[in-house]
Short mmCIF file of C-alpha atoms in Angstrom, two decimals:
data_model
loop_
_atom_site.label_atom_id
_atom_site.label_comp_id
_atom_site.label_asym_id
_atom_site.label_seq_id
_atom_site.Cartn_x
_atom_site.Cartn_y
_atom_site.Cartn_z
CA MET A 1 104.08 77.17 99.96
CA ASN A 2 105.70 77.42 103.37
CA PRO A 3 106.80 80.94 104.44
CA VAL A 4 110.44 81.36 105.32
CA PRO A 5 110.81 82.54 108.98
CA TYR A 6 112.50 85.89 109.50
CA ARG A 7 116.31 85.52 110.09
CA ALA A 8 119.04 88.01 110.60
CA ASP A 9 122.21 86.23 111.53
CA TYR A 10 124.30 89.20 112.52
CA PHE A 11 124.35 93.05 112.86
CA GLY A 12 123.94 94.51 109.53
CA HIS A 13 122.42 91.51 107.83
CA LYS A 14 119.06 93.16 107.30
CA LEU A 15 118.33 96.89 107.46
CA HIS A 16 114.71 98.21 107.75
CA LEU A 17 113.92 101.62 106.52
CA ASP A 18 110.57 102.99 107.82
CA GLN A 19 109.05 106.25 106.68
CA ASN A 20 106.20 108.09 108.47
CA GLU A 21 104.26 110.80 106.65
CA LYS A 22 101.37 111.23 109.10
CA LEU A 23 102.46 114.80 109.93
CA ILE A 24 103.16 115.80 106.23
CA MET A 25 100.44 118.43 106.36
CA TYR A 26 102.48 120.14 109.10
CA GLY A 27 105.76 119.83 107.15
CA VAL A 28 107.35 116.88 108.92
CA THR A 29 108.49 113.57 107.46
CA HIS A 30 110.36 111.04 109.56
CA VAL A 31 112.60 108.30 108.17
CA CYS A 32 114.23 105.69 110.48
CA ALA A 33 116.68 102.96 109.79
CA ILE A 34 116.57 99.96 112.15
CA ASP A 35 118.95 96.92 112.35
CA GLY A 36 117.10 93.64 111.91
CA PHE A 37 119.31 91.59 114.16
CA SER A 38 119.51 93.82 117.27
CA GLY A 39 116.56 96.09 116.75
CA LYS A 40 118.90 99.10 117.28
CA ILE A 41 117.82 102.37 115.65
CA VAL A 42 120.95 102.97 113.56
CA SER A 43 119.83 106.31 112.03
CA PHE A 44 116.86 108.80 112.25
CA LEU A 45 116.09 111.70 109.99
CA SER A 46 113.33 114.35 110.02
CA MET A 47 112.76 116.72 107.06
CA PRO A 48 110.14 119.09 105.85
CA ILE A 49 109.18 117.23 102.64
CA LYS A 50 110.19 113.87 101.35
CA ASN A 51 113.46 114.18 99.42
CA ASN A 52 115.20 110.97 98.24
CA ILE A 53 118.54 112.71 97.79
CA GLU A 54 118.42 113.90 101.44
CA ILE A 55 117.51 110.36 102.58
CA TYR A 56 120.52 109.02 100.78
CA ALA A 57 122.91 111.75 101.83
CA ASN A 58 121.82 112.04 105.44
CA LEU A 59 120.58 108.66 106.29
CA TYR A 60 121.81 105.77 104.17
CA ARG A 61 125.26 107.00 103.28
CA PRO A 62 126.39 107.78 106.86
CA ILE A 63 125.10 104.29 107.96
CA ILE A 64 127.44 102.82 105.29
CA LEU A 65 130.45 104.95 106.29
CA ASP A 66 129.88 104.41 110.04
CA TYR A 67 128.92 100.77 110.34
CA GLY A 68 130.13 99.36 107.00
CA LEU A 69 126.76 97.96 106.36
#
């Protein structure tokens, strides 16, 4: 089976969400959204504990409204 090479044809084609919980014991969780085509950090969020509702309301939804992704 041949792997398909990574391909993002335009801005907003692929969005990567990255979460870092290395500082969770100090009450810090980072979530970052990066565009796959340009590598631009589209949104960044820090919160005390992981909360999926906060990620949607303060990270994902504003990206949709601002960039139309």
